[in-house]
Structure formats: structure tokens, C-alpha cells
């Protein structure tokens, strides 16, 4: 069997993923969220008092209660976060009015690869920007690491008054006061109590964090400027990709909710407080580029799921990143049906760099570096051959930290191979730099993301080229190599792909809900950065780095948040589900050059809905989708009932006493703009409802692309809308034609009126009823 190193690379990534899953599930803490459902009083202060009262029963005094309470949630719902022992938590759960007690969780930003990736800018065309006045009037809330307010992206030149409905604040703190908010950054808050209760007091004198909305990490500045950054002329990363940098909704306002800390992670107690405030402040859309790895917490115990449920019930769209654990199936996170879950795609830009060997042969790699001494031959050595005495060869082969011998590496270009334990080009580059090498060639699984190299040329090649270089070295007495300058290549020859790292569906928690929902650019995105965040980088760059390339679903998430803000300006009466439907039914399966979008992985394949949901976002088409698949909170409650959660647990999410009725199966009948049947035994009939948002008198005809192994019929096949008929129901009957335990197959259902093409994806997996029975 051919086992190329490329296949091994994939297996290694899988193992690493499992290890981190294991670590994640061990987190246990003493911060608890005491959830009390919908608030009963209108006066937030009274709600707060009632929280103190309950807690003082447990802790013995009002003073102790005030001390232990971290947050009183009082706007969107009632509840509080407090530091409690296990037994106090148990005790408090029995109090009247207490719906549930949830242990705090620590979430992560979705750019685990942030230092290891780079490049690109948003691709929103004029149609939607013109119609929405670039999103002026809409308010995007960003839950992240805060903001660097001095960045040019956040200038408010020419912006009108802050919308009068805005009720948020500009919360002061370390190096952040009222003057840091303006007509662009209209609100800023920070939340650290849950974090500090877990990890101890943050010491601001470390200089690595600010106890304020100010961003020490860069991540929040990047996502905020991607969503709503003003136009900045002549932006570049060290001269590469020079051009105009701008957010997707350049006239929209930003409300900053700092819930994540550069020292590591975001606490769910803090996040719930941010949801509570954002709902009452009046944001239109929330962008949350964070989440936890699988196993996914249940929808009734996850702060992001609960907070977003309340936001969506109030008409606020919540957009989340889908995670960076691809290309493995079932790795997608943030899968509640009421949120928009975003996958990451690449765009039509690359950074080719020519590598010339001593025999004049040329190879092409990818790199991003400028201004260094290139076009000169250097000796080429393999990391494994120059291991330091106290390191093993495997480590040296991957140029792991401390593995190379300086005497042998000095002045040479070092070839390194990505390994199971050392996957990062950034780590390898800093190892080679530390032993005074002249450059590095890093061979790795072929993906489009490129690491930034600060002080020495780092060219990334795939394993095939890496292996070829080894052959060349063995056959040559004095192997040498020369790097050309990096170019920025644009255009047609570079096809759009779902990024290798982008997490894939189906959802491991609710496989009948298609996730991710949609894809947006998330590889090598150029946006504003925090100058405070370069401690490990050379001094020459410190305080100069205003724009930076980043890759991750963290970067694709604010792209969709921006498009949602624009749509909301054009259609203020559309619900979050309606906006999601418009995005999914109009999404594209092809890139701008009419080539099918493929999925990075091994081997490349045409992307399917578990890679990119409805497809790649097409903002201009989403303005006018023709038909809408809408849902509201009642539908989501029915969905939670069908998930099998008990009444108590559901009341907790919903905030009002809720009773489930055994009725329709809302796992498959929730009115989503997609139909996923994880287990089709024989025949199944599902219903959907569509609302006409196009011309009053419209005739739509059904067309089906049938998934392999099933027959699909739609009843009725024609939908007639007029001035009185706005909403129509139809049935889709799926029948299994196979007697085998199948895989998922994919198809589409289209409704067409001669102008609109309203497409929803169909995902069906056939199973044999008695497959698992013993007899
Ligand atoms: C606010 O901060 C700015 C610098 O960031 C400073 O110039 C200004 O004096 C501060 N204003 C107040 C009221 O502290
Ligand atoms: C863009 O910035 C560079 C320095 O980063 C400068 O040399 C160049 O003149 C600028 N171009 C324009 C058009 O402002
Ligand atoms: C490589 O090309 C250069 C000029 O193009 C030439 O001078 C040199 O002899 C060539 N070397 C080999 C090994 O072919
Ligand atoms: C590095 O290599 C040199 C030459 O082979 C050797 O003398 C020296 O001991 C090595 N040092 C380390 C730390 O491996
Ligand atoms: C309801 O479900 C929750 C968790 O989902 C569980 O903790 C609780 O015990 C259940 N309550 C009843 C009455 O079954």
C-alpha cells in the first residue's frame, strides 16, 4: 500500500485533535451560573436584589453574598454567576425559582492557528453596500478580546449621530476612557470576573493585558475591523497585498464586548453577562468567534446556546465560527439551529515564491516575507542531519524548539518536515532563527494558509516537493538553494476552496440540523491588529504592525456578521431565521470564475454541504431571495422537545415555564432551509413552509436533484402566491431505494419562478432497520 508522508500527516493531526478533546473534558471549576429563567420583575435592580437574597440564604449573610456574586443577569433573563462549593451549588439548585445550576466553562478563540497563518480582504460587491448605505444605522456587537481604538479602521470621519435607540456604554479601564469611543465604536464593555475566579487575578503590570476594553491580543481588533472597519487606503502587511482595507459593513457601528483574555480563554459566566448587556444595549447582530471543542455541551447547558437563544428571540442574529478542527467529519461546533455557523473558505490570492536549486531547477513554494536578503545561494541541510547532541532526530527533522546544533546550522537553509508533534512552521522558523540559520523550507500537508515569517525567509512546500529536495540533497555533494522574492498572485488560476482547517459537519449533537450553515473567506485575511500584541516578535516590528494576516473560522465569522448587518438595514423586519434563510438559499456552489468549490483535505473533493452548508455566501443575491424559510422561538422550543430534553431543562433555556407535547418530530420538521435525514429507514415525509418576499403574484415550480439511493417527491409541485396567499406549506417525501447501511448522499430542492432560484440542500443517509439487532 502506498503510504506517502502526506497520509501520515493527516493521521497525526487526528491524534492531536483527540488529545485536546480529552484535556477539554477535564476542566472543572467552582464558578457556577445559577439560571432563573425569564425575569419576573421589570426593574433590573429588584431582580438583582432577589439574587442577593437567595445567595445570602446559602452563605449566611448579605455581605458574603455580595462578595461571592460575580454577575447578576437581569436584562434578557434572570440569574447570576457566583463562586460556590459543590454542595452549595447542589443546595441552591433546590431553591424555588432556580431553574438550573450550570458549572462555568472555558471557551477558546477560534484562531488556534493565529500565528501560523496569514492573508486577504473581504469581497463584498457594490449592490448590497449601496442599498444598505454600507450598513449605516446597524450595530454589530463583537464578543472577543476587545479593540485597539486608535487603529485607522475605527475612525469615525463622516459618520452620523449614534442611533438614538442605542443604550450601551463606554466602560472605562486601563488605558481606555470615554474618548476612545466615537461614532464608530459606540460602546465598549469588559468582563473579567468569571475569568479571574477561575485563573486568579490578572496582573496588569505584566504588560500582557489591559483591564479594560483595550485589545492586547489583536484577535478582537482583527474581527471588529473585518466586520465594520472604515476604509483604510494603502494598507499592507510589510508591503504585501497592498490595497484598501475595509470591513464588510464599513458604515456600521461597533459595540465591543471583551470576554476573552490574551492570557487564555473566555469564561462562559463572562459571556452570558455580555449577552445580557448586548440584548439590552440594542445591538442588531452579534459576532462570536469562539467556542469549545467537541464533545459539544447540550443546548440546555451551553452559555453560548442559552445566551444566543435569548438574543435571537429578541430579533438579534448571532453569528458564530464553526471551529478549526477540520477536515475531519463531525468536528463542527456552535451547532444550535438558531445561530448562524460559519465555515472558512480561501479566496483567489496566493503568495508564490520560487526556490532555485544548485542545478538550476526551480520549484514553487508559498511564503510571506519581504525586505530580506534573497536571490543568493545558501547551503541546504536537513534538520535531522544537524540535530544537537541532546535532541532526537525526529524532533530535529521537524525543527522543534532546541533541536538543532548551531555550529552546523549557522548560515544555512534548513529543510524541515511537519510531524505529529511539531506541526507549526512558525515554531520551526523560530528554531532555525535561534541557531542563526539563513532560511527555512518547511514541508507540510498541502494547504493554502501560509505562516508569517518575521526575520528569516520561510518557504512552505508540500511533502512531494520536500521529498524531492531530500533526493536532490542525497545526490549532490554541496546542495545549495536560492529563494526568489514573494509575489502576490491574484485571479482565476487560484480556485476557491473550503479551508483545510474548517470544521466539518454533521453536528455531533444534532445531526438533523445542517451545520455549518455557510462559508465565507477565512484564510489569509488582512485586517487591523493590536500593536500591543507582538511580544515574541522582533523589536523592529513592535508597535509598527497595524495590519496582519490571519486565518481561521474566527475570520470568516465577522464576514457573515457584516453581511447580516447589511441585510438587516435593507430588511429591518426580517427575523434572524429569515436572514439565515436568505443567505443559505442564495449561496453559491461555484467561485467567481464558475468553477466548483472544492474542499481541502486528502484527496481534494468537490465540497458538500457538510463542508460549507448552503455554499459560499453571495451577499448581493441574498437581498432578494424570493422565498424565505422562517422560524421563531416556538419552533426552537419544539426542536428542543424533540431533542428529548425535559421540561425543566427547556424552561431553563426559554426562560418561561414550558411544557412539551408529544407531537411532530421537530428534528426533521424544524423549518430550516435544508433537509437532513441522518437515518432514513423506509419512507419519511417532512414538511416545510415558505413565505413569499418577492413579487406578490408569483408561481414557483419545484425541481429536484435527487440524492443517490433515494426517491424524492414534493407535494404540491407548484406554489401559487398572490395578494392574500403569502405563506404556503409543502411536503417532501423521501423513500429509501437501498437495502444497505449507506453513507450520506447529497441533492438539492429548488423552487423556481423564472427569476429566483431558491435552493435548499438535501442530505440523506439510508440505514437498515435491523442492522444493529442481534437476531
Ligand atoms: C483619555 O485618554 C486619552 C489618551 O488615550 C487622554 O489624552 C485623555 O486625557 C484621557 N481623558 C480623560 C478624561 O482621562
Ligand atoms: C503607501 O505606503 C508606503 C509605505 O508603507 C509609501 O511608501 C507609499 O508612498 C504609500 N502610497 C500611497 C499612495 O500613499
Ligand atoms: C545555471 O544557470 C546559470 C545562468 O543561467 C549558468 O551560468 C550556470 O552554469 C547554470 N548552472 C548549472 C549547474 O547548470
Ligand atoms: C554541535 O556540533 C559540533 C560539531 O559537530 C560539536 O562539536 C558540538 O558538540 C555540537 N554541539 C551540540 C550542542 O550538539
Ligand atoms: C432534566 O434534565 C436535566 C439535564 O438535562 C437533569 O439534570 C434533570 O435531572 C432532569 N430533570 C428531571 C425531572 O428529569
PDB file of C-alpha atoms in Angstrom, residues 233-385:
ATOM      1  CA  UNK A 233      -6.058  53.318   1.907  1.00  0.00           C
ATOM      2  CA  UNK A 234      -2.661  51.772   1.274  1.00  0.00           C
ATOM      3  CA  UNK A 235      -2.899  49.063   3.932  1.00  0.00           C
ATOM      4  CA  UNK A 236      -0.465  46.180   3.645  1.00  0.00           C
ATOM      5  CA  UNK A 237       1.402  43.551   5.541  1.00  0.00           C
ATOM      6  CA  UNK A 238       5.050  44.545   5.227  1.00  0.00           C
ATOM      7  CA  UNK A 239       4.317  45.671   1.680  1.00  0.00           C
ATOM      8  CA  UNK A 240       2.456  42.565   0.594  1.00  0.00           C
ATOM      9  CA  UNK A 241      -1.166  42.579  -0.526  1.00  0.00           C
ATOM     10  CA  UNK A 242      -1.149  46.374  -0.585  1.00  0.00           C
ATOM     11  CA  UNK A 243      -4.528  47.968  -1.167  1.00  0.00           C
ATOM     12  CA  UNK A 244      -7.620  49.363   0.502  1.00  0.00           C
ATOM     13  CA  UNK A 245      -8.534  47.543   3.696  1.00  0.00           C
ATOM     14  CA  UNK A 246     -12.172  47.764   4.748  1.00  0.00           C
ATOM     15  CA  UNK A 247     -14.797  45.999   6.753  1.00  0.00           C
ATOM     16  CA  UNK A 248     -17.793  44.315   5.123  1.00  0.00           C
ATOM     17  CA  UNK A 249     -20.162  46.941   6.530  1.00  0.00           C
ATOM     18  CA  UNK A 250     -17.854  49.982   6.595  1.00  0.00           C
ATOM     19  CA  UNK A 251     -20.526  52.357   7.899  1.00  0.00           C
ATOM     20  CA  UNK A 252     -21.927  50.088  10.593  1.00  0.00           C
ATOM     21  CA  UNK A 253     -21.286  50.806  14.285  1.00  0.00           C
ATOM     22  CA  UNK A 254     -19.344  48.596  16.624  1.00  0.00           C
ATOM     23  CA  UNK A 255     -20.217  47.572  20.185  1.00  0.00           C
ATOM     24  CA  UNK A 256     -17.302  45.804  21.828  1.00  0.00           C
ATOM     25  CA  UNK A 257     -17.798  43.104  24.457  1.00  0.00           C
ATOM     26  CA  UNK A 258     -14.412  41.954  25.729  1.00  0.00           C
ATOM     27  CA  UNK A 259     -14.970  38.448  27.108  1.00  0.00           C
ATOM     28  CA  UNK A 260     -11.697  36.766  26.071  1.00  0.00           C
ATOM     29  CA  UNK A 261      -8.262  37.433  27.518  1.00  0.00           C
ATOM     30  CA  UNK A 262      -4.946  37.165  25.737  1.00  0.00           C
ATOM     31  CA  UNK A 263      -3.642  35.098  28.620  1.00  0.00           C
ATOM     32  CA  UNK A 264      -6.010  32.320  27.521  1.00  0.00           C
ATOM     33  CA  UNK A 265      -9.660  31.684  27.025  1.00  0.00           C
ATOM     34  CA  UNK A 266     -13.063  33.141  27.680  1.00  0.00           C
ATOM     35  CA  UNK A 267     -15.314  32.197  30.606  1.00  0.00           C
ATOM     36  CA  UNK A 268     -18.936  31.298  29.950  1.00  0.00           C
ATOM     37  CA  UNK A 269     -20.076  33.283  33.009  1.00  0.00           C
ATOM     38  CA  UNK A 270     -18.489  36.393  31.470  1.00  0.00           C
ATOM     39  CA  UNK A 271     -20.004  35.609  28.105  1.00  0.00           C
ATOM     40  CA  UNK A 272     -23.510  35.248  29.494  1.00  0.00           C
ATOM     41  CA  UNK A 273     -23.126  38.671  31.138  1.00  0.00           C
ATOM     42  CA  UNK A 274     -22.112  40.087  27.757  1.00  0.00           C
ATOM     43  CA  UNK A 275     -25.178  38.553  26.077  1.00  0.00           C
ATOM     44  CA  UNK A 276     -27.337  40.048  28.823  1.00  0.00           C
ATOM     45  CA  UNK A 277     -25.906  43.530  28.236  1.00  0.00           C
ATOM     46  CA  UNK A 278     -25.866  43.284  24.437  1.00  0.00           C
ATOM     47  CA  UNK A 279     -29.562  42.395  24.373  1.00  0.00           C
ATOM     48  CA  UNK A 280     -30.406  45.412  26.489  1.00  0.00           C
ATOM     49  CA  UNK A 281     -27.922  47.745  24.733  1.00  0.00           C
ATOM     50  CA  UNK A 282     -29.668  47.253  21.385  1.00  0.00           C
ATOM     51  CA  UNK A 283     -27.204  45.521  19.021  1.00  0.00           C
ATOM     52  CA  UNK A 284     -28.588  44.151  15.722  1.00  0.00           C
ATOM     53  CA  UNK A 285     -26.162  41.295  15.246  1.00  0.00           C
ATOM     54  CA  UNK A 286     -23.610  39.579  17.470  1.00  0.00           C
ATOM     55  CA  UNK A 287     -20.385  38.116  16.136  1.00  0.00           C
ATOM     56  CA  UNK A 288     -18.780  35.462  18.355  1.00  0.00           C
ATOM     57  CA  UNK A 289     -15.564  33.933  17.030  1.00  0.00           C
ATOM     58  CA  UNK A 290     -15.213  31.487  19.902  1.00  0.00           C
ATOM     59  CA  UNK A 291     -16.362  28.114  21.151  1.00  0.00           C
ATOM     60  CA  UNK A 292     -15.241  24.898  22.805  1.00  0.00           C
ATOM     61  CA  UNK A 293     -14.039  21.712  21.153  1.00  0.00           C
ATOM     62  CA  UNK A 294     -16.244  18.626  20.915  1.00  0.00           C
ATOM     63  CA  UNK A 295     -17.763  16.907  22.885  1.00  0.00           C
ATOM     64  CA  UNK A 296     -20.385  19.602  22.490  1.00  0.00           C
ATOM     65  CA  UNK A 297     -22.256  20.681  25.624  1.00  0.00           C
ATOM     66  CA  UNK A 298     -26.015  20.113  25.377  1.00  0.00           C
ATOM     67  CA  UNK A 299     -28.106  23.047  24.156  1.00  0.00           C
ATOM     68  CA  UNK A 300     -29.611  23.374  27.639  1.00  0.00           C
ATOM     69  CA  UNK A 301     -26.235  23.720  29.369  1.00  0.00           C
ATOM     70  CA  UNK A 302     -24.176  25.806  26.979  1.00  0.00           C
ATOM     71  CA  UNK A 303     -23.896  29.533  27.796  1.00  0.00           C
ATOM     72  CA  UNK A 304     -23.474  30.389  24.116  1.00  0.00           C
ATOM     73  CA  UNK A 305     -26.573  28.404  23.214  1.00  0.00           C
ATOM     74  CA  UNK A 306     -28.646  29.912  26.043  1.00  0.00           C
ATOM     75  CA  UNK A 307     -27.421  33.479  25.536  1.00  0.00           C
ATOM     76  CA  UNK A 308     -27.945  33.276  21.785  1.00  0.00           C
ATOM     77  CA  UNK A 309     -31.442  31.814  22.214  1.00  0.00           C
ATOM     78  CA  UNK A 310     -32.480  34.956  24.119  1.00  0.00           C
ATOM     79  CA  UNK A 311     -30.768  37.238  21.631  1.00  0.00           C
ATOM     80  CA  UNK A 312     -32.461  35.540  18.671  1.00  0.00           C
ATOM     81  CA  UNK A 313     -35.834  35.654  20.465  1.00  0.00           C
ATOM     82  CA  UNK A 314     -35.344  39.440  20.608  1.00  0.00           C
ATOM     83  CA  UNK A 315     -34.543  39.608  16.886  1.00  0.00           C
ATOM     84  CA  UNK A 316     -30.761  39.760  17.212  1.00  0.00           C
ATOM     85  CA  UNK A 317     -28.866  37.481  14.807  1.00  0.00           C
ATOM     86  CA  UNK A 318     -25.995  35.556  16.391  1.00  0.00           C
ATOM     87  CA  UNK A 319     -23.118  34.538  14.104  1.00  0.00           C
ATOM     88  CA  UNK A 320     -20.537  32.019  15.348  1.00  0.00           C
ATOM     89  CA  UNK A 321     -17.423  30.419  13.974  1.00  0.00           C
ATOM     90  CA  UNK A 322     -17.733  26.729  13.133  1.00  0.00           C
ATOM     91  CA  UNK A 323     -14.325  25.768  14.549  1.00  0.00           C
ATOM     92  CA  UNK A 324     -10.860  24.960  13.184  1.00  0.00           C
ATOM     93  CA  UNK A 325     -10.765  21.183  13.651  1.00  0.00           C
ATOM     94  CA  UNK A 326     -11.186  20.169  10.006  1.00  0.00           C
ATOM     95  CA  UNK A 327     -11.047  18.383   7.703  1.00  0.00           C
ATOM     96  CA  UNK A 328     -12.478  15.613   9.909  1.00  0.00           C
ATOM     97  CA  UNK A 329     -16.223  14.937   9.893  1.00  0.00           C
ATOM     98  CA  UNK A 330     -18.389  15.821  12.929  1.00  0.00           C
ATOM     99  CA  UNK A 331     -15.981  18.449  14.253  1.00  0.00           C
ATOM    100  CA  UNK A 332     -18.241  21.486  13.727  1.00  0.00           C
ATOM    101  CA  UNK A 333     -19.093  23.466  16.889  1.00  0.00           C
ATOM    102  CA  UNK A 334     -21.740  26.051  17.835  1.00  0.00           C
ATOM    103  CA  UNK A 335     -24.465  23.998  16.183  1.00  0.00           C
ATOM    104  CA  UNK A 336     -27.709  25.321  17.765  1.00  0.00           C
ATOM    105  CA  UNK A 337     -30.268  25.784  14.972  1.00  0.00           C
ATOM    106  CA  UNK A 338     -30.928  29.424  15.931  1.00  0.00           C
ATOM    107  CA  UNK A 339     -27.329  30.574  15.348  1.00  0.00           C
ATOM    108  CA  UNK A 340     -25.516  31.045  12.050  1.00  0.00           C
ATOM    109  CA  UNK A 341     -22.451  28.800  11.965  1.00  0.00           C
ATOM    110  CA  UNK A 342     -19.707  29.819   9.562  1.00  0.00           C
ATOM    111  CA  UNK A 343     -17.119  27.736   7.673  1.00  0.00           C
ATOM    112  CA  UNK A 344     -13.943  29.247   6.219  1.00  0.00           C
ATOM    113  CA  UNK A 345     -13.004  29.374   2.550  1.00  0.00           C
ATOM    114  CA  UNK A 346      -9.957  30.530   0.649  1.00  0.00           C
ATOM    115  CA  UNK A 347     -10.018  33.304  -1.935  1.00  0.00           C
ATOM    116  CA  UNK A 348      -8.205  33.903  -5.161  1.00  0.00           C
ATOM    117  CA  UNK A 349      -4.898  35.034  -3.797  1.00  0.00           C
ATOM    118  CA  UNK A 350      -1.627  33.218  -3.232  1.00  0.00           C
ATOM    119  CA  UNK A 351       1.968  34.087  -2.388  1.00  0.00           C
ATOM    120  CA  UNK A 352       4.121  32.034  -4.725  1.00  0.00           C
ATOM    121  CA  UNK A 353       7.863  32.050  -4.124  1.00  0.00           C
ATOM    122  CA  UNK A 354      10.381  30.471  -6.476  1.00  0.00           C
ATOM    123  CA  UNK A 355      13.007  28.160  -4.980  1.00  0.00           C
ATOM    124  CA  UNK A 356      16.032  27.536  -7.249  1.00  0.00           C
ATOM    125  CA  UNK A 357      18.382  24.611  -6.654  1.00  0.00           C
ATOM    126  CA  UNK A 358      22.103  24.499  -7.453  1.00  0.00           C
ATOM    127  CA  UNK A 359      21.329  22.534 -10.613  1.00  0.00           C
ATOM    128  CA  UNK A 360      19.182  25.430 -11.789  1.00  0.00           C
ATOM    129  CA  UNK A 361      15.980  23.530 -11.313  1.00  0.00           C
ATOM    130  CA  UNK A 362      13.119  25.655  -9.966  1.00  0.00           C
ATOM    131  CA  UNK A 363      10.296  24.699  -7.605  1.00  0.00           C
ATOM    132  CA  UNK A 364       7.370  26.789  -6.329  1.00  0.00           C
ATOM    133  CA  UNK A 365       6.526  27.195  -2.662  1.00  0.00           C
ATOM    134  CA  UNK A 366       4.438  29.678  -0.699  1.00  0.00           C
ATOM    135  CA  UNK A 367       5.863  32.325   1.584  1.00  0.00           C
ATOM    136  CA  UNK A 368       5.260  35.715   3.073  1.00  0.00           C
ATOM    137  CA  UNK A 369       8.336  37.751   3.856  1.00  0.00           C
ATOM    138  CA  UNK A 370       9.809  40.862   2.352  1.00  0.00           C
ATOM    139  CA  UNK A 371      12.901  43.000   2.533  1.00  0.00           C
ATOM    140  CA  UNK A 372      15.316  40.178   3.296  1.00  0.00           C
ATOM    141  CA  UNK A 373      18.444  39.087   1.522  1.00  0.00           C
ATOM    142  CA  UNK A 374      17.116  36.827  -1.197  1.00  0.00           C
ATOM    143  CA  UNK A 375      18.399  35.839  -4.649  1.00  0.00           C
ATOM    144  CA  UNK A 376      21.594  34.394  -3.229  1.00  0.00           C
ATOM    145  CA  UNK A 377      22.580  30.714  -2.957  1.00  0.00           C
ATOM    146  CA  UNK A 378      22.886  29.202   0.533  1.00  0.00           C
ATOM    147  CA  UNK A 379      23.963  25.658   1.586  1.00  0.00           C
ATOM    148  CA  UNK A 380      20.945  23.404   2.166  1.00  0.00           C
ATOM    149  CA  UNK A 381      20.844  20.988   5.131  1.00  0.00           C
ATOM    150  CA  UNK A 382      18.198  18.640   6.519  1.00  0.00           C
ATOM    151  CA  UNK A 383      17.196  19.244  10.155  1.00  0.00           C
ATOM    152  CA  UNK A 384      17.628  15.577  11.034  1.00  0.00           C
ATOM    153  CA  UNK A 385      21.301  15.740   9.936  1.00  0.00           C
TER     154      UNK A 385
END
